[in-house]
């Protein structure tokens, strides 16, 4: 398909402290007992996109992620892991790997995407419209088919302003306006010239940008080179391209370049142009073509480019693991309603208990739960809507509700864990009660202690 | 007969509706027979707009016919300007004697706006239920049933849904940004599910490339649709609350600008406005000369069916439709060699001479058109005489006009009643000619326009006399003719109105004539620059575009805000001032506006003075100049003409010093070309008593300890300062 995929896997995200640690970078956080990155990689593999560059912030993280990928995807994918320095933003990351980009179009995916929307479909839309950039959108908040309404409602009330505002044309194919980040705090500013060209713009606050973009390499490289201050793909490059779509500033300077590169390439380009013309004529002509035509004859002087969207249908799952809340939500959902993503087959009780796991008597594991390989549970335990990792030792009379327990965790008798995230190698001693807590790797929760809404982590040595 | 048929059909519709709505009050309508604007001047000085003919039928006929067919039972015609003419007209017409359709007039002589009209109607207490509010110049063939039903259902659920606006899709010209009706672009935001209107902006600033929407809109609604392709039909279905709202908010004047925006912006009251989009029906309002042209053509092309000349029986003269959209009244005397082109209406009793060509035009009753006349895209009303060899292109010619042989009407010409154009005279494009001299107080300030409307009423007795007392009139006329003869060639009569300043550029926008090709080319050229501008605009203050995200969150800090505030304040003051200059706003009004800006930005008087001075200098710099002497003259001109404005903010020394500092800043940074003139202008300010010597000397001493670079202008002004000091010393000595 001549698409090259760049997976932005991030590093040790600060927003996810304490659940990320030196040992576990963001990309390796477990979702239903698999690293979150594996969801993206599997998804790409399904679309036959096998030529990947995984960009990781920081060398340590790169080593860990690289190690994991080469073990898990040996012979399946062709993956280059490219370490970049930290805090340079997504645009910075792309800038530093720019020389590795060779294909005509680049698919940029965030490594924390958990979704079943085919990237191939996005790529197809991108090609069909001969777009400069195509963004994938899905309904907001990140929800599966039957989202447990309460959590999303909570999210909304917490951060009412923290949404994208996206402007679409009436056919919902083109991206006309996007406001992200700090812009959301201000009043909306809609460009009149775009509105005039389209006539009608639908503004949506209920769509989420899934951080999956198909983008023309030539355009991407040009923007990266010209706009040195651009830091973020989503907050700088994409809005810039959307803003300038009726007066394209990109792709102008590289035409002579192409000529230098030899005639055959120009011919190729021409062929593609004529192809896209044929395609465009076959369907209704979009406003991009009509706009310059309407302005009598000066069309040659005015160039436009298209920014397209692919809107995932509502029954698709799409979420990004970019907060602790999202981490527990996604874990719960992948083990629950969106379980087709996990790749496991569920038992009759709608849960997955690894055959090697041991359960004591009168211990119940409810539906939508997961119990990893080699974990042991004592008597009279109760597990509801939780994911428990490998080789955990859980005593008797333990209640685990709405929680994520990673690997090698020891939980003493009579503990109660609710709505919490317990990282690997944590030891929770007897009768401890945790509610809405995050416990960092290797932490020891003393016996009988009670925590509520705390973030517990080992002191850095 | 046709009217009877229609009324019986309407009655049938009413009967079928009856079982559902047994308790209903009869459907009422308010028809405003005054547009409260001056767009149709000079014609409307003599005749109210609603009585102007549209394809040979007065506009009010269309409005009333539609209301009747749409099932309205009671119409209140609100007359203001030329009220007598309207009531007389209605008395002569059949409307007052229709069964099941009552027309009552409400006269007022002191209403200056639609707001006043509605307040008066409220006082009369005649409206008892939902009512249709239209202007008398509205033309439609839509069925109201669905819109009414929707309105009622919404009202039942939510008593705050007080109004339903009818809208229709209409794409703007991409070049002129105008609808085909000649109205400016309109931006609306509508909730796609409920069709609630969330935003309405008609007079947007053309210079601004972006549209600002309140962020709350999208927090409250997950999705909204922004329309640039809708046209407001000015047909509103209102609940009785609308009238009381106008009464409560006595400052509401304009239906859209004040009432609609007031309700949308001020959500304390919680009233909501909804929209109803019509697709296949026709609805439009004659708002300006261009829409007069467009709607006339729509009528001829039968988009407005059944409101077309051959169905709408008016004045008992049958009109027949022939091929290619030619409508002919029965008694026409036409030379064999005359050619009548497509899409033309010719009224009763009109005579057309040899070799005359008429295309795309409307000719009224009893006209006599000579030989070898060319009439193209023009509207000729009743009893007009066009002598041989004239050329009329895209003009409006009112009743009783005489165009003597060999004259040419250039595109866009409007000849008001009984004007006489002299022989072989070419009337320049877009000129408006009337027997009445142009009112001297031509002010484009909105409120004054209304006030001018009052003067209409004063003149209306004269205009009324036109109809009744012909004998008296002729003597009047001869007086006028003698005084106004020269302007329209030999034997002509009428004044060519001067187009008020600033508007001449825009005249083509609202004219009957199509937009000239060179204008189109010119605009599409400038659009390029506009786009550039919009990007800059989009980038600079708001979007994260080229700013670092981190930087942005920091920039929300207060001190930056304060800076921004003063920058915005300055901008606003500048915009206000420029508007004042271009639109001839009175100084008092500018002061009022600047004061309100001062309050809203919490600024000092000194800041106001600085900002005003700054805008004045900008204005002076904006005028083209070749030498510094010319620039100086420009500055002096601006300063003298707006002296009073500046003076009103110079209450003390501090303000004066502020001005000097501002001036210095401008000279050194923004406008270096001003710097050689610094002393000269300072002198001038001193001479004109705008800046006192104390202030100048204080400024100097303030600068005493400043850097050398900061003292450039002190040095430049050294001589002047010296002189000032000596003068003050002398004074002291004298004391």
Short mmCIF file of N, CA and C in Angstrom, two decimals, chain B residues 533-679:
data_model
loop_
_atom_site.label_atom_id
_atom_site.label_comp_id
_atom_site.label_asym_id
_atom_site.label_seq_id
_atom_site.Cartn_x
_atom_site.Cartn_y
_atom_site.Cartn_z
N UNK B 533 -4.82 37.59 5.22
CA UNK B 533 -5.16 38.32 6.42
C UNK B 533 -5.77 37.40 7.45
N UNK B 534 -6.67 36.56 6.96
CA UNK B 534 -7.39 35.72 7.92
C UNK B 534 -6.42 34.77 8.62
N UNK B 535 -5.41 34.35 7.91
CA UNK B 535 -4.49 33.45 8.59
C UNK B 535 -3.73 34.18 9.68
N UNK B 536 -3.31 35.36 9.33
CA UNK B 536 -2.59 36.10 10.36
C UNK B 536 -3.48 36.29 11.57
N UNK B 537 -4.70 36.65 11.24
CA UNK B 537 -5.65 36.89 12.29
C UNK B 537 -5.85 35.65 13.13
N UNK B 538 -5.98 34.52 12.44
CA UNK B 538 -6.21 33.28 13.15
C UNK B 538 -5.02 32.92 14.02
N UNK B 539 -3.86 33.24 13.52
CA UNK B 539 -2.68 32.82 14.26
C UNK B 539 -2.42 33.70 15.46
N UNK B 540 -2.54 34.98 15.21
CA UNK B 540 -1.96 35.88 16.19
C UNK B 540 -2.47 35.69 17.61
N UNK B 541 -3.72 36.04 17.90
CA UNK B 541 -4.03 36.01 19.31
C UNK B 541 -4.49 34.66 19.83
N UNK B 542 -5.19 33.90 19.04
CA UNK B 542 -5.93 32.82 19.68
C UNK B 542 -5.34 31.44 19.49
N UNK B 543 -5.25 31.01 18.26
CA UNK B 543 -5.00 29.60 18.05
C UNK B 543 -3.61 29.26 18.53
N UNK B 544 -3.46 28.03 18.84
CA UNK B 544 -2.17 27.60 19.34
C UNK B 544 -1.19 27.52 18.20
N UNK B 545 -1.70 27.72 17.01
CA UNK B 545 -0.97 27.62 15.76
C UNK B 545 0.53 27.52 15.91
N UNK B 546 1.16 28.65 16.06
CA UNK B 546 2.60 28.60 16.06
C UNK B 546 3.16 28.80 17.45
N UNK B 547 2.29 28.81 18.40
CA UNK B 547 2.79 29.00 19.75
C UNK B 547 3.02 27.65 20.39
N UNK B 548 3.93 27.67 21.31
CA UNK B 548 4.15 26.43 22.04
C UNK B 548 2.98 26.24 22.99
N UNK B 549 2.58 24.99 23.15
CA UNK B 549 1.46 24.76 24.08
C UNK B 549 1.79 25.28 25.47
N UNK B 550 3.00 25.07 25.87
CA UNK B 550 3.39 25.51 27.20
C UNK B 550 3.26 27.02 27.32
N UNK B 551 3.74 27.69 26.30
CA UNK B 551 3.68 29.14 26.30
C UNK B 551 2.26 29.62 26.42
N UNK B 552 1.38 28.89 25.79
CA UNK B 552 -0.01 29.34 25.78
C UNK B 552 -0.61 29.30 27.17
N UNK B 553 -0.35 28.20 27.86
CA UNK B 553 -0.98 28.10 29.17
C UNK B 553 -0.42 29.17 30.10
N UNK B 554 0.84 29.52 29.86
CA UNK B 554 1.41 30.59 30.68
C UNK B 554 0.76 31.92 30.37
N UNK B 555 0.47 32.09 29.09
CA UNK B 555 0.02 33.41 28.67
C UNK B 555 -1.34 33.75 29.23
N UNK B 556 -1.94 32.80 29.91
CA UNK B 556 -3.22 33.12 30.53
C UNK B 556 -3.04 33.94 31.80
N UNK B 557 -1.79 34.15 32.17
CA UNK B 557 -1.54 34.90 33.40
C UNK B 557 -2.12 36.31 33.31
N UNK B 558 -2.29 36.89 34.48
CA UNK B 558 -3.03 38.15 34.52
C UNK B 558 -2.32 39.30 33.84
N UNK B 559 -1.00 39.39 34.09
CA UNK B 559 -0.31 40.57 33.56
C UNK B 559 -0.38 40.60 32.05
N UNK B 560 -0.27 39.43 31.46
CA UNK B 560 -0.36 39.37 30.01
C UNK B 560 -1.77 39.78 29.58
N UNK B 561 -2.71 39.32 30.37
CA UNK B 561 -4.09 39.67 30.08
C UNK B 561 -4.29 41.17 30.06
N UNK B 562 -3.69 41.80 31.07
CA UNK B 562 -3.84 43.25 31.16
C UNK B 562 -3.26 43.90 29.92
N UNK B 563 -2.09 43.42 29.53
CA UNK B 563 -1.48 43.94 28.32
C UNK B 563 -2.39 43.77 27.12
N UNK B 564 -2.89 42.53 27.03
CA UNK B 564 -3.79 42.23 25.93
C UNK B 564 -4.98 43.17 25.97
N UNK B 565 -5.48 43.36 27.19
CA UNK B 565 -6.66 44.21 27.36
C UNK B 565 -6.42 45.57 26.76
N UNK B 566 -5.28 46.15 27.14
CA UNK B 566 -5.07 47.51 26.66
C UNK B 566 -4.87 47.49 25.15
N UNK B 567 -4.25 46.43 24.66
CA UNK B 567 -4.08 46.34 23.21
C UNK B 567 -5.44 46.23 22.54
N UNK B 568 -6.29 45.37 23.11
CA UNK B 568 -7.63 45.20 22.54
C UNK B 568 -8.41 46.50 22.63
N UNK B 569 -8.24 47.14 23.79
CA UNK B 569 -8.95 48.39 23.98
C UNK B 569 -8.55 49.38 22.89
N UNK B 570 -7.26 49.47 22.67
CA UNK B 570 -6.78 50.39 21.67
C UNK B 570 -7.37 50.05 20.31
N UNK B 571 -7.38 48.76 20.03
CA UNK B 571 -7.92 48.33 18.75
C UNK B 571 -9.38 48.73 18.61
N UNK B 572 -10.10 48.48 19.70
CA UNK B 572 -11.54 48.77 19.64
C UNK B 572 -11.79 50.25 19.44
N UNK B 573 -11.01 51.04 20.18
CA UNK B 573 -11.18 52.49 20.05
C UNK B 573 -10.87 52.90 18.62
N UNK B 574 -9.82 52.30 18.09
CA UNK B 574 -9.44 52.65 16.73
C UNK B 574 -10.56 52.29 15.77
N UNK B 575 -11.10 51.09 15.96
CA UNK B 575 -12.18 50.66 15.07
C UNK B 575 -13.37 51.60 15.19
N UNK B 576 -13.71 51.96 16.43
CA UNK B 576 -14.83 52.86 16.65
C UNK B 576 -14.59 54.17 15.94
N UNK B 577 -13.38 54.66 16.10
CA UNK B 577 -13.06 55.95 15.52
C UNK B 577 -13.14 55.88 14.00
N UNK B 578 -12.55 54.84 13.44
CA UNK B 578 -12.55 54.73 11.98
C UNK B 578 -13.97 54.66 11.46
N UNK B 579 -14.78 53.89 12.18
CA UNK B 579 -16.17 53.77 11.77
C UNK B 579 -16.83 55.15 11.81
N UNK B 580 -16.51 55.86 12.87
CA UNK B 580 -17.08 57.19 13.02
C UNK B 580 -16.69 58.06 11.83
N UNK B 581 -15.43 57.93 11.44
CA UNK B 581 -14.97 58.76 10.34
C UNK B 581 -15.69 58.39 9.05
N UNK B 582 -15.77 57.06 8.82
CA UNK B 582 -16.34 56.64 7.54
C UNK B 582 -17.83 56.84 7.48
N UNK B 583 -18.47 56.75 8.62
CA UNK B 583 -19.92 56.81 8.57
C UNK B 583 -20.45 58.13 9.10
N UNK B 584 -19.55 59.06 9.33
CA UNK B 584 -19.96 60.38 9.77
C UNK B 584 -20.75 60.35 11.07
N UNK B 585 -20.34 59.54 11.98
CA UNK B 585 -21.04 59.49 13.26
C UNK B 585 -20.74 60.78 14.02
N UNK B 586 -21.71 61.23 14.76
CA UNK B 586 -21.52 62.47 15.51
C UNK B 586 -20.50 62.29 16.61
N UNK B 587 -19.85 63.36 16.93
CA UNK B 587 -18.81 63.29 17.94
C UNK B 587 -19.38 62.81 19.27
N UNK B 588 -20.56 63.30 19.60
CA UNK B 588 -21.16 62.90 20.88
C UNK B 588 -21.33 61.40 20.95
N UNK B 589 -21.71 60.83 19.83
CA UNK B 589 -21.93 59.38 19.83
C UNK B 589 -20.62 58.63 19.98
N UNK B 590 -19.60 59.17 19.33
CA UNK B 590 -18.30 58.52 19.46
C UNK B 590 -17.85 58.58 20.91
N UNK B 591 -18.07 59.74 21.51
CA UNK B 591 -17.66 59.87 22.91
C UNK B 591 -18.40 58.84 23.76
N UNK B 592 -19.66 58.70 23.46
CA UNK B 592 -20.47 57.74 24.20
C UNK B 592 -19.91 56.34 24.04
N UNK B 593 -19.57 56.02 22.81
CA UNK B 593 -19.07 54.67 22.55
C UNK B 593 -17.73 54.44 23.21
N UNK B 594 -16.86 55.44 23.10
CA UNK B 594 -15.55 55.28 23.71
C UNK B 594 -15.71 55.17 25.22
N UNK B 595 -16.63 55.93 25.76
CA UNK B 595 -16.85 55.84 27.20
C UNK B 595 -17.29 54.45 27.61
N UNK B 596 -18.15 53.87 26.81
CA UNK B 596 -18.61 52.53 27.18
C UNK B 596 -17.47 51.54 27.05
N UNK B 597 -16.61 51.74 26.05
CA UNK B 597 -15.43 50.87 25.94
C UNK B 597 -14.53 51.05 27.16
N UNK B 598 -14.41 52.29 27.55
CA UNK B 598 -13.56 52.61 28.69
C UNK B 598 -14.05 51.85 29.92
N UNK B 599 -15.37 51.86 30.08
CA UNK B 599 -15.94 51.17 31.24
C UNK B 599 -15.73 49.67 31.12
N UNK B 600 -15.98 49.14 29.93
CA UNK B 600 -15.93 47.69 29.83
C UNK B 600 -14.50 47.18 29.94
N UNK B 601 -13.53 47.99 29.55
CA UNK B 601 -12.15 47.54 29.69
C UNK B 601 -11.50 48.07 30.96
N UNK B 602 -12.27 48.85 31.70
CA UNK B 602 -11.77 49.42 32.95
C UNK B 602 -10.50 50.23 32.72
N UNK B 603 -10.61 51.20 31.86
CA UNK B 603 -9.45 52.00 31.48
C UNK B 603 -9.55 53.41 32.08
N UNK B 604 -8.41 54.09 32.10
CA UNK B 604 -8.37 55.47 32.56
C UNK B 604 -8.70 56.41 31.40
N UNK B 605 -9.01 57.64 31.75
CA UNK B 605 -9.23 58.63 30.70
C UNK B 605 -7.96 58.81 29.87
N UNK B 606 -6.82 58.74 30.58
CA UNK B 606 -5.57 58.92 29.87
C UNK B 606 -5.44 57.90 28.75
N UNK B 607 -5.82 56.66 29.05
CA UNK B 607 -5.71 55.61 28.04
C UNK B 607 -6.63 55.92 26.86
N UNK B 608 -7.83 56.43 27.18
CA UNK B 608 -8.76 56.79 26.11
C UNK B 608 -8.13 57.85 25.23
N UNK B 609 -7.59 58.88 25.88
CA UNK B 609 -7.01 59.97 25.12
C UNK B 609 -5.90 59.44 24.23
N UNK B 610 -5.06 58.60 24.83
CA UNK B 610 -3.95 58.03 24.06
C UNK B 610 -4.47 57.24 22.87
N UNK B 611 -5.46 56.41 23.14
CA UNK B 611 -5.98 55.56 22.07
C UNK B 611 -6.60 56.38 20.96
N UNK B 612 -7.33 57.43 21.34
CA UNK B 612 -7.98 58.25 20.32
C UNK B 612 -6.92 58.98 19.50
N UNK B 613 -5.95 59.50 20.21
CA UNK B 613 -4.90 60.20 19.49
C UNK B 613 -4.21 59.26 18.52
N UNK B 614 -3.95 58.07 19.02
CA UNK B 614 -3.31 57.06 18.20
C UNK B 614 -4.12 56.79 16.94
N UNK B 615 -5.44 56.61 17.12
CA UNK B 615 -6.28 56.30 15.96
C UNK B 615 -6.28 57.47 14.98
N UNK B 616 -6.25 58.69 15.53
CA UNK B 616 -6.25 59.85 14.63
C UNK B 616 -5.00 59.86 13.78
N UNK B 617 -3.88 59.60 14.46
CA UNK B 617 -2.63 59.61 13.71
C UNK B 617 -2.63 58.51 12.67
N UNK B 618 -3.17 57.36 13.06
CA UNK B 618 -3.24 56.25 12.10
C UNK B 618 -4.05 56.67 10.89
N UNK B 619 -5.14 57.34 11.17
CA UNK B 619 -6.01 57.78 10.07
C UNK B 619 -5.26 58.72 9.15
N UNK B 620 -4.52 59.66 9.79
CA UNK B 620 -3.78 60.62 8.99
C UNK B 620 -2.72 59.90 8.17
N UNK B 621 -2.08 58.91 8.79
CA UNK B 621 -1.06 58.17 8.07
C UNK B 621 -1.66 57.38 6.93
N UNK B 622 -2.93 57.01 7.12
CA UNK B 622 -3.59 56.20 6.11
C UNK B 622 -3.87 56.96 4.83
N UNK B 623 -4.01 58.26 4.92
CA UNK B 623 -4.28 59.02 3.70
C UNK B 623 -2.99 59.09 2.88
N UNK B 624 -3.14 58.99 1.59
CA UNK B 624 -1.94 59.00 0.76
C UNK B 624 -1.23 60.35 0.82
N UNK B 625 0.06 60.32 0.89
CA UNK B 625 0.82 61.57 0.93
C UNK B 625 2.15 61.33 0.24
N UNK B 626 2.70 62.40 -0.29
CA UNK B 626 3.97 62.28 -0.99
C UNK B 626 5.11 62.91 -0.21
N UNK B 627 4.79 63.99 0.43
CA UNK B 627 5.86 64.66 1.15
C UNK B 627 5.43 64.81 2.60
N UNK B 628 6.38 65.17 3.42
CA UNK B 628 6.03 65.31 4.83
C UNK B 628 5.10 66.50 5.02
N UNK B 629 5.17 67.45 4.11
CA UNK B 629 4.24 68.57 4.23
C UNK B 629 2.80 68.09 4.05
N UNK B 630 2.63 67.22 3.08
CA UNK B 630 1.28 66.68 2.87
C UNK B 630 0.82 65.88 4.06
N UNK B 631 1.76 65.13 4.62
CA UNK B 631 1.42 64.34 5.79
C UNK B 631 1.00 65.27 6.92
N UNK B 632 1.78 66.35 7.07
CA UNK B 632 1.46 67.31 8.12
C UNK B 632 0.05 67.85 7.91
N UNK B 633 -0.26 68.17 6.66
CA UNK B 633 -1.59 68.68 6.37
C UNK B 633 -2.67 67.66 6.75
N UNK B 634 -2.37 66.41 6.42
CA UNK B 634 -3.34 65.36 6.74
C UNK B 634 -3.56 65.30 8.25
N UNK B 635 -2.45 65.36 8.98
CA UNK B 635 -2.55 65.29 10.44
C UNK B 635 -3.37 66.47 10.95
N UNK B 636 -3.06 67.64 10.41
CA UNK B 636 -3.76 68.83 10.87
C UNK B 636 -5.25 68.71 10.56
N UNK B 637 -5.52 68.22 9.38
CA UNK B 637 -6.94 68.05 9.01
C UNK B 637 -7.68 67.17 10.00
N UNK B 638 -7.07 66.02 10.24
CA UNK B 638 -7.73 65.07 11.15
C UNK B 638 -7.90 65.71 12.51
N UNK B 639 -6.81 66.33 12.97
CA UNK B 639 -6.86 66.88 14.32
C UNK B 639 -7.92 67.98 14.42
N UNK B 640 -8.02 68.80 13.39
CA UNK B 640 -9.00 69.88 13.51
C UNK B 640 -10.40 69.33 13.42
N UNK B 641 -10.62 68.35 12.52
CA UNK B 641 -11.99 67.92 12.38
C UNK B 641 -12.45 67.12 13.59
N UNK B 642 -11.53 66.48 14.30
CA UNK B 642 -11.95 65.68 15.45
C UNK B 642 -11.44 66.28 16.76
N UNK B 643 -11.21 67.56 16.69
CA UNK B 643 -10.65 68.21 17.87
C UNK B 643 -11.54 68.01 19.10
N UNK B 644 -12.83 68.13 18.86
CA UNK B 644 -13.75 68.08 20.00
C UNK B 644 -13.70 66.72 20.69
N UNK B 645 -13.56 65.70 19.86
CA UNK B 645 -13.49 64.36 20.43
C UNK B 645 -12.26 64.24 21.33
N UNK B 646 -11.13 64.67 20.81
CA UNK B 646 -9.91 64.54 21.57
C UNK B 646 -9.99 65.40 22.83
N UNK B 647 -10.50 66.62 22.63
CA UNK B 647 -10.56 67.54 23.76
C UNK B 647 -11.38 66.96 24.91
N UNK B 648 -12.42 66.25 24.58
CA UNK B 648 -13.29 65.78 25.64
C UNK B 648 -12.59 64.75 26.53
N UNK B 649 -11.46 64.24 26.07
CA UNK B 649 -10.73 63.31 26.92
C UNK B 649 -9.50 63.97 27.55
N UNK B 650 -9.28 65.23 27.22
CA UNK B 650 -8.12 65.91 27.77
C UNK B 650 -8.56 66.76 28.95
N UNK B 651 -8.91 66.08 30.03
CA UNK B 651 -9.44 66.84 31.15
C UNK B 651 -8.31 67.39 32.02
N UNK B 652 -7.14 66.84 31.92
CA UNK B 652 -6.08 67.33 32.80
C UNK B 652 -4.71 67.14 32.19
N UNK B 653 -3.72 67.47 32.98
CA UNK B 653 -2.35 67.42 32.49
C UNK B 653 -1.93 65.98 32.19
N UNK B 654 -2.40 65.08 33.04
CA UNK B 654 -1.97 63.69 32.87
C UNK B 654 -2.33 63.16 31.50
N UNK B 655 -3.56 63.47 31.10
CA UNK B 655 -4.01 62.99 29.80
C UNK B 655 -3.17 63.60 28.69
N UNK B 656 -2.85 64.86 28.88
CA UNK B 656 -2.08 65.53 27.83
C UNK B 656 -0.69 64.94 27.71
N UNK B 657 -0.11 64.66 28.88
CA UNK B 657 1.22 64.05 28.85
C UNK B 657 1.14 62.68 28.18
N UNK B 658 0.08 61.98 28.50
CA UNK B 658 -0.11 60.65 27.92
C UNK B 658 -0.10 60.73 26.39
N UNK B 659 -0.75 61.78 25.89
CA UNK B 659 -0.80 61.95 24.45
C UNK B 659 0.59 62.20 23.88
N UNK B 660 1.34 63.04 24.58
CA UNK B 660 2.68 63.32 24.06
C UNK B 660 3.51 62.04 24.06
N UNK B 661 3.38 61.29 25.14
CA UNK B 661 4.14 60.05 25.23
C UNK B 661 3.74 59.09 24.12
N UNK B 662 2.43 59.02 23.91
CA UNK B 662 1.92 58.12 22.86
C UNK B 662 2.48 58.55 21.51
N UNK B 663 2.46 59.85 21.32
CA UNK B 663 2.92 60.40 20.06
C UNK B 663 4.41 60.06 19.86
N UNK B 664 5.13 60.22 20.93
CA UNK B 664 6.55 59.91 20.88
C UNK B 664 6.77 58.45 20.51
N UNK B 665 5.98 57.63 21.17
CA UNK B 665 6.11 56.19 20.95
C UNK B 665 5.82 55.86 19.48
N UNK B 666 4.77 56.49 18.98
CA UNK B 666 4.41 56.24 17.58
C UNK B 666 5.53 56.66 16.66
N UNK B 667 6.05 57.86 16.93
CA UNK B 667 7.08 58.39 16.05
C UNK B 667 8.30 57.49 16.03
N UNK B 668 8.61 56.94 17.21
CA UNK B 668 9.86 56.20 17.24
C UNK B 668 9.68 54.76 16.79
N UNK B 669 8.46 54.25 16.89
CA UNK B 669 8.32 52.83 16.56
C UNK B 669 7.50 52.61 15.31
N UNK B 670 6.26 53.04 15.39
CA UNK B 670 5.30 52.60 14.40
C UNK B 670 5.42 53.38 13.10
N UNK B 671 5.53 54.68 13.24
CA UNK B 671 5.45 55.51 12.05
C UNK B 671 6.61 56.47 12.03
N UNK B 672 7.72 55.98 11.54
CA UNK B 672 8.92 56.80 11.55
C UNK B 672 8.75 58.05 10.69
N UNK B 673 7.86 57.95 9.71
CA UNK B 673 7.70 59.10 8.82
C UNK B 673 7.12 60.30 9.56
N UNK B 674 6.54 60.01 10.74
CA UNK B 674 5.98 61.11 11.51
C UNK B 674 7.06 61.87 12.27
N UNK B 675 8.17 61.19 12.51
CA UNK B 675 9.12 61.76 13.47
C UNK B 675 9.66 63.13 13.06
N UNK B 676 9.93 63.37 11.78
CA UNK B 676 10.41 64.74 11.48
C UNK B 676 9.38 65.81 11.81
N UNK B 677 8.11 65.39 11.87
CA UNK B 677 7.06 66.37 12.08
C UNK B 677 6.71 66.55 13.55
N UNK B 678 7.47 65.84 14.41
CA UNK B 678 7.08 65.79 15.81
C UNK B 678 6.86 67.19 16.39
N UNK B 679 7.86 68.02 16.22
CA UNK B 679 7.78 69.35 16.82
C UNK B 679 6.64 70.15 16.22
#
